[in-house]
């Protein structure tokens, strides 16, 4: 009988309710320099806050000694701009992990679909397209494209891309595919870690006729029927290989986590480290590389 694998509890990363905090109680972890204040990005964020306020709350953590003090983990530019504007308080998310390095490692910058949802929320609250365009320093056409980003995209494909940085025109290519093929194409992008428009076009070109919606794009110039057939076969091979990897990924990843945890415990024992250093220096070196790679992942 195969023993059950141990379950790993999921730790909540934030307090369940956001809080409104006095800005004077928030202490940044780094200084916003004069060069940053003069940058285009800083000006765009300042314009956005002036037009529609803060959409994405800053993230703070409570001070261990003084629970009325908070250390700023994410949102240094937003807080600096709020200070300049003379604001007194701001709504924040409170992280339960107070290590800024760990936090920044786990939280990525705003993804394409997240930006789309922010725009939808702003429009729902009554913010006009013209005002959003001024806030984000783009033209109205760009706002409308982002607003309609997921039109024609199946929910499963959208969920897979929820935290990815994807060029807007990739979604244009995905709309030429039927829902099941959209999911397969997105899974291929994730497996290859490639989200370029050219790669999306190649996936569309390698799709069989039955998986394309009406109004599909014309065949790319210079490709013959035989070349299209080759691309389709290669795409099918990639799909099969991806599914095989996906079937074993969860178990393999858990095995890796458990193995690295065990190696970390070994390296935390001074007697073991001394023994390996004297008798098996090559093994010690590999163990150290393994833990370093896992920390950097």
Tab-separated table of C-alpha atoms in Angstrom:
chain	number	residue	atom	x	y	z
A	1	UNK	CA	0.000	0.000	0.000
A	2	UNK	CA	1.428	3.345	-1.056
A	3	UNK	CA	1.721	5.741	1.898
A	4	UNK	CA	-0.222	8.982	1.623
A	5	UNK	CA	1.799	12.048	0.827
A	6	UNK	CA	1.760	14.651	3.586
A	7	UNK	CA	-0.411	17.695	2.965
A	8	UNK	CA	1.165	21.126	3.098
A	9	UNK	CA	-1.035	23.767	4.767
A	10	UNK	CA	-1.554	27.021	2.854
A	11	UNK	CA	-0.618	30.044	4.912
A	12	UNK	CA	-2.714	33.191	4.508
A	13	UNK	CA	-0.492	36.044	3.329
A	14	UNK	CA	-2.620	39.030	4.364
A	15	UNK	CA	-5.037	40.116	7.053
A	16	UNK	CA	-8.567	39.429	5.859
A	17	UNK	CA	-9.718	43.076	5.965
A	18	UNK	CA	-7.895	46.080	4.504
A	19	UNK	CA	-7.397	49.001	6.892
A	20	UNK	CA	-7.246	52.774	6.624
A	21	UNK	CA	-3.970	53.956	8.153
A	22	UNK	CA	-2.493	57.373	8.942
A	23	UNK	CA	0.283	58.031	6.443
A	24	UNK	CA	2.519	59.271	9.261
A	25	UNK	CA	2.348	55.758	10.795
A	26	UNK	CA	3.751	54.146	7.621
A	27	UNK	CA	7.550	53.897	7.385
A	28	UNK	CA	9.094	53.171	3.954
A	29	UNK	CA	11.858	50.592	3.617
A	30	UNK	CA	13.688	52.694	1.043
A	31	UNK	CA	13.916	56.326	-0.008
A	32	UNK	CA	12.251	57.657	-3.158
A	33	UNK	CA	15.100	59.588	-4.760
A	34	UNK	CA	14.879	62.865	-6.659
A	35	UNK	CA	15.668	61.007	-9.893
A	36	UNK	CA	12.684	58.714	-9.337
A	37	UNK	CA	10.434	61.694	-8.556
A	38	UNK	CA	11.404	63.236	-11.894
A	39	UNK	CA	10.782	60.032	-13.851
A	40	UNK	CA	7.951	59.440	-16.326
A	41	UNK	CA	6.614	56.552	-14.246
A	42	UNK	CA	6.340	58.728	-11.151
A	43	UNK	CA	4.482	61.383	-13.148
A	44	UNK	CA	2.068	58.787	-14.553
A	45	UNK	CA	1.275	57.402	-11.112
A	46	UNK	CA	0.802	60.928	-9.756
A	47	UNK	CA	-1.596	61.738	-12.619
A	48	UNK	CA	-3.500	58.507	-12.015
A	49	UNK	CA	-3.917	59.224	-8.295
A	50	UNK	CA	-5.036	62.776	-9.037
A	51	UNK	CA	-7.692	61.527	-11.470
A	52	UNK	CA	-9.062	58.325	-9.934
A	53	UNK	CA	-7.315	57.906	-6.590
A	54	UNK	CA	-5.400	54.794	-5.517
A	55	UNK	CA	-6.809	51.659	-7.153
A	56	UNK	CA	-4.225	49.126	-5.931
A	57	UNK	CA	-3.700	49.526	-2.166
A	58	UNK	CA	-0.146	49.728	-0.779
A	59	UNK	CA	1.024	46.740	1.258
A	60	UNK	CA	2.370	47.135	4.801
A	61	UNK	CA	3.296	44.932	7.725
A	62	UNK	CA	2.879	45.664	11.422
A	63	UNK	CA	5.924	46.501	13.532
A	64	UNK	CA	6.685	43.652	15.944
A	65	UNK	CA	7.202	45.921	18.954
A	66	UNK	CA	4.766	48.764	18.238
A	67	UNK	CA	1.553	47.532	16.609
A	68	UNK	CA	0.552	51.108	15.713
A	69	UNK	CA	3.574	51.440	13.395
A	70	UNK	CA	3.691	49.888	9.929
A	71	UNK	CA	6.548	49.131	7.539
A	72	UNK	CA	5.853	49.716	3.848
A	73	UNK	CA	6.530	46.640	1.688
A	74	UNK	CA	4.996	47.684	-1.619
A	75	UNK	CA	3.759	51.059	-2.858
A	76	UNK	CA	6.628	53.426	-2.119
A	77	UNK	CA	5.795	55.715	-5.041
A	78	UNK	CA	2.102	55.805	-4.172
A	79	UNK	CA	2.823	56.727	-0.536
A	80	UNK	CA	5.384	59.363	-1.582
A	81	UNK	CA	2.821	60.948	-3.902
A	82	UNK	CA	0.146	60.851	-1.193
A	83	UNK	CA	2.535	62.647	1.166
A	84	UNK	CA	3.216	65.301	-1.482
A	85	UNK	CA	-0.510	65.785	-1.970
A	86	UNK	CA	-0.937	66.379	1.754
A	87	UNK	CA	-3.157	63.335	2.276
A	88	UNK	CA	-3.573	62.154	5.854
A	89	UNK	CA	-4.527	58.489	5.454
A	90	UNK	CA	-4.677	55.656	2.943
A	91	UNK	CA	-6.302	52.222	2.696
A	92	UNK	CA	-3.687	49.426	2.861
A	93	UNK	CA	-3.371	45.668	2.759
A	94	UNK	CA	-1.612	44.302	5.851
A	95	UNK	CA	0.789	41.455	5.077
A	96	UNK	CA	1.401	38.803	7.708
A	97	UNK	CA	4.918	38.106	6.381
A	98	UNK	CA	7.205	40.942	7.454
A	99	UNK	CA	10.147	40.003	5.233
A	100	UNK	CA	10.230	42.423	2.325
A	101	UNK	CA	12.505	40.152	0.293
A	102	UNK	CA	10.106	37.233	0.627
A	103	UNK	CA	7.131	39.447	-0.149
A	104	UNK	CA	8.671	40.922	-3.285
A	105	UNK	CA	9.646	37.440	-4.391
A	106	UNK	CA	6.050	36.238	-4.200
A	107	UNK	CA	4.172	39.267	-5.534
A	108	UNK	CA	4.638	40.310	-9.147
A	109	UNK	CA	3.775	43.588	-10.749
A	110	UNK	CA	0.283	44.109	-12.063
A	111	UNK	CA	-0.546	41.636	-14.825
A	112	UNK	CA	-2.447	42.363	-18.039
A	113	UNK	CA	-5.737	40.816	-16.910
A	114	UNK	CA	-5.441	42.437	-13.480
A	115	UNK	CA	-5.127	45.826	-15.193
A	116	UNK	CA	-8.204	44.958	-17.269
A	117	UNK	CA	-10.168	44.244	-14.085
A	118	UNK	CA	-8.963	47.468	-12.490
A	119	UNK	CA	-10.255	49.405	-15.498
A	120	UNK	CA	-13.606	47.582	-15.338
A	121	UNK	CA	-13.892	48.415	-11.642
A	122	UNK	CA	-13.081	52.062	-12.294
A	123	UNK	CA	-15.676	52.253	-15.092
A	124	UNK	CA	-18.230	50.515	-12.852
A	125	UNK	CA	-17.629	53.207	-10.218
A	126	UNK	CA	-18.430	55.900	-12.772
A	127	UNK	CA	-14.961	56.915	-13.959
A	128	UNK	CA	-15.182	58.006	-17.597
A	129	UNK	CA	-12.950	56.571	-20.335
A	130	UNK	CA	-11.515	60.036	-20.967
A	131	UNK	CA	-10.544	60.369	-17.309
A	132	UNK	CA	-8.939	56.919	-17.273
A	133	UNK	CA	-7.001	57.764	-20.441
A	134	UNK	CA	-5.626	60.907	-18.792
A	135	UNK	CA	-4.792	59.001	-15.623
A	136	UNK	CA	-2.897	56.235	-17.431
A	137	UNK	CA	-1.423	58.596	-20.041
A	138	UNK	CA	-2.812	56.609	-23.001
A	139	UNK	CA	-5.388	57.309	-25.691
A	140	UNK	CA	-9.031	56.327	-25.335
A	141	UNK	CA	-8.699	53.556	-27.937
A	142	UNK	CA	-6.152	51.846	-25.699
A	143	UNK	CA	-8.527	52.052	-22.725
A	144	UNK	CA	-11.308	50.481	-24.786
A	145	UNK	CA	-9.037	47.655	-25.930
A	146	UNK	CA	-8.094	46.905	-22.323
A	147	UNK	CA	-11.712	47.184	-21.200
A	148	UNK	CA	-12.776	44.576	-23.790
A	149	UNK	CA	-9.675	42.447	-23.269
A	150	UNK	CA	-11.502	39.210	-22.393
A	151	UNK	CA	-14.290	39.416	-24.958
A	152	UNK	CA	-14.128	36.120	-26.851
A	153	UNK	CA	-11.715	34.544	-24.342
A	154	UNK	CA	-13.001	31.523	-22.444
A	155	UNK	CA	-12.943	31.791	-18.611
A	156	UNK	CA	-10.505	28.864	-18.226
A	157	UNK	CA	-7.917	30.463	-20.540
A	158	UNK	CA	-8.378	33.825	-18.821
A	159	UNK	CA	-7.822	32.193	-15.417
A	160	UNK	CA	-4.565	30.602	-16.604
A	161	UNK	CA	-3.289	34.016	-17.750
A	162	UNK	CA	-4.586	35.832	-14.683
A	163	UNK	CA	-1.152	36.636	-13.230
A	164	UNK	CA	0.890	36.749	-16.452
A	165	UNK	CA	2.338	39.725	-18.303
A	166	UNK	CA	0.871	39.184	-21.763
A	167	UNK	CA	0.926	41.608	-24.725
A	168	UNK	CA	-2.579	42.838	-25.494
A	169	UNK	CA	-2.484	41.574	-29.083
A	170	UNK	CA	-1.963	37.998	-27.883
A	171	UNK	CA	-5.633	38.046	-26.860
A	172	UNK	CA	-6.520	39.090	-30.418
A	173	UNK	CA	-4.846	35.909	-31.677
A	174	UNK	CA	-6.520	33.736	-29.038
A	175	UNK	CA	-9.943	34.928	-30.203
A	176	UNK	CA	-9.415	33.067	-33.476
A	177	UNK	CA	-9.394	29.795	-31.530
A	178	UNK	CA	-12.270	27.812	-30.124
A	179	UNK	CA	-12.374	27.519	-26.302
A	180	UNK	CA	-10.645	24.138	-25.930
A	181	UNK	CA	-7.893	25.170	-28.329
A	182	UNK	CA	-7.536	28.483	-26.451
A	183	UNK	CA	-6.817	26.530	-23.282
A	184	UNK	CA	-4.299	24.303	-25.074
A	185	UNK	CA	-2.562	27.337	-26.593
A	186	UNK	CA	-2.347	29.105	-23.227
A	187	UNK	CA	-0.983	25.962	-21.578
A	188	UNK	CA	1.692	25.796	-24.299
A	189	UNK	CA	2.626	29.453	-23.640
A	190	UNK	CA	2.943	28.786	-19.924
A	191	UNK	CA	4.952	25.591	-20.454
A	192	UNK	CA	7.360	27.400	-22.801
A	193	UNK	CA	7.235	30.646	-20.767
A	194	UNK	CA	6.633	32.484	-24.038
A	195	UNK	CA	3.862	35.078	-24.327
A	196	UNK	CA	4.912	36.965	-27.450
A	197	UNK	CA	2.509	37.872	-30.244
A	198	UNK	CA	4.665	35.990	-32.760
A	199	UNK	CA	4.431	32.794	-30.697
A	200	UNK	CA	0.658	33.211	-30.401
A	201	UNK	CA	0.458	33.647	-34.180
A	202	UNK	CA	2.451	30.443	-34.676
A	203	UNK	CA	0.041	28.546	-32.427
A	204	UNK	CA	-2.901	29.856	-34.445
A	205	UNK	CA	-1.179	28.941	-37.704
A	206	UNK	CA	-0.550	25.406	-36.398
A	207	UNK	CA	-4.188	24.924	-35.391
A	208	UNK	CA	-6.410	22.558	-37.338
A	209	UNK	CA	-9.359	23.977	-39.248
A	210	UNK	CA	-11.883	22.450	-36.871
A	211	UNK	CA	-10.425	24.334	-33.886
A	212	UNK	CA	-10.604	27.756	-35.557
A	213	UNK	CA	-13.608	30.047	-35.293
A	214	UNK	CA	-15.192	31.684	-38.301
A	215	UNK	CA	-13.400	34.830	-39.404
A	216	UNK	CA	-10.023	33.292	-38.641
A	217	UNK	CA	-6.947	35.135	-39.967
A	218	UNK	CA	-5.553	34.411	-43.374
A	219	UNK	CA	-2.762	31.892	-43.549
A	220	UNK	CA	0.614	33.553	-42.901
A	221	UNK	CA	2.394	34.499	-46.093
A	222	UNK	CA	4.948	32.077	-47.460
A	223	UNK	CA	3.583	28.940	-45.784
A	224	UNK	CA	2.567	25.984	-47.943
A	225	UNK	CA	0.027	23.305	-47.099
A	226	UNK	CA	2.862	20.918	-46.194
A	227	UNK	CA	4.491	23.482	-43.883
A	228	UNK	CA	1.161	24.121	-42.151
A	229	UNK	CA	0.718	20.350	-41.688
A	230	UNK	CA	4.221	20.090	-40.158
A	231	UNK	CA	3.441	22.937	-37.727
A	232	UNK	CA	0.189	21.235	-36.758
A	233	UNK	CA	1.961	17.932	-36.030
A	234	UNK	CA	4.642	19.688	-33.978
A	235	UNK	CA	1.966	21.551	-32.050
A	236	UNK	CA	0.159	18.284	-31.318
A	237	UNK	CA	3.430	16.714	-30.107
A	238	UNK	CA	4.035	19.666	-27.772
A	239	UNK	CA	0.481	19.349	-26.451
A	240	UNK	CA	0.995	15.637	-25.688
A	241	UNK	CA	4.340	16.263	-24.000
A	242	UNK	CA	2.844	19.078	-21.945
A	243	UNK	CA	0.003	16.859	-20.720
A	244	UNK	CA	2.487	14.161	-19.680
A	245	UNK	CA	4.548	16.695	-17.741
A	246	UNK	CA	1.417	18.210	-16.169
A	247	UNK	CA	0.247	14.799	-14.925
A	248	UNK	CA	3.442	14.287	-12.911
A	249	UNK	CA	4.262	17.890	-12.014
A	250	UNK	CA	2.376	18.037	-8.707
A	251	UNK	CA	3.882	14.848	-7.321
A	252	UNK	CA	7.377	15.676	-8.613
A	253	UNK	CA	7.251	19.182	-7.141
A	254	UNK	CA	6.133	17.878	-3.757
A	255	UNK	CA	8.958	15.313	-3.794
A	256	UNK	CA	11.401	18.107	-4.578
A	257	UNK	CA	10.094	20.321	-1.759
A	258	UNK	CA	10.371	17.460	0.736
A	259	UNK	CA	13.853	16.511	-0.488
A	260	UNK	CA	15.137	20.096	-0.314
A	261	UNK	CA	13.631	20.468	3.152
A	262	UNK	CA	15.500	17.381	4.280
A	263	UNK	CA	18.769	18.630	2.758
A	264	UNK	CA	18.275	21.994	4.471
A	265	UNK	CA	17.916	20.226	7.813
A	266	UNK	CA	21.114	18.281	7.123
A	267	UNK	CA	22.998	21.473	6.302
A	268	UNK	CA	21.673	23.012	9.487
A	269	UNK	CA	23.539	20.361	11.488
A	270	UNK	CA	27.129	21.491	12.059
A	271	UNK	CA	28.384	17.924	12.660
A	272	UNK	CA	26.920	16.731	9.353
A	273	UNK	CA	28.432	19.674	7.485
A	274	UNK	CA	31.868	19.029	9.009
A	275	UNK	CA	31.657	15.334	8.107
A	276	UNK	CA	30.666	16.098	4.515
A	277	UNK	CA	33.338	18.781	4.203
A	278	UNK	CA	36.082	16.320	5.275
A	279	UNK	CA	34.846	13.122	3.649
A	280	UNK	CA	32.477	14.118	0.814
A	281	UNK	CA	33.213	17.683	-0.244
A	282	UNK	CA	31.685	17.089	-3.689
A	283	UNK	CA	28.367	15.983	-2.162
A	284	UNK	CA	28.339	18.973	0.178
A	285	UNK	CA	28.877	21.278	-2.787
A	286	UNK	CA	25.940	19.740	-4.666
A	287	UNK	CA	23.695	19.958	-1.600
A	288	UNK	CA	24.527	23.657	-1.235
A	289	UNK	CA	23.820	24.284	-4.925
A	290	UNK	CA	20.479	22.503	-4.611
A	291	UNK	CA	19.295	24.662	-1.710
A	292	UNK	CA	20.546	27.864	-3.377
A	293	UNK	CA	18.671	27.041	-6.585
A	294	UNK	CA	15.482	26.331	-4.659
A	295	UNK	CA	15.742	29.640	-2.789
A	296	UNK	CA	16.226	31.513	-6.065
A	297	UNK	CA	13.275	29.775	-7.767
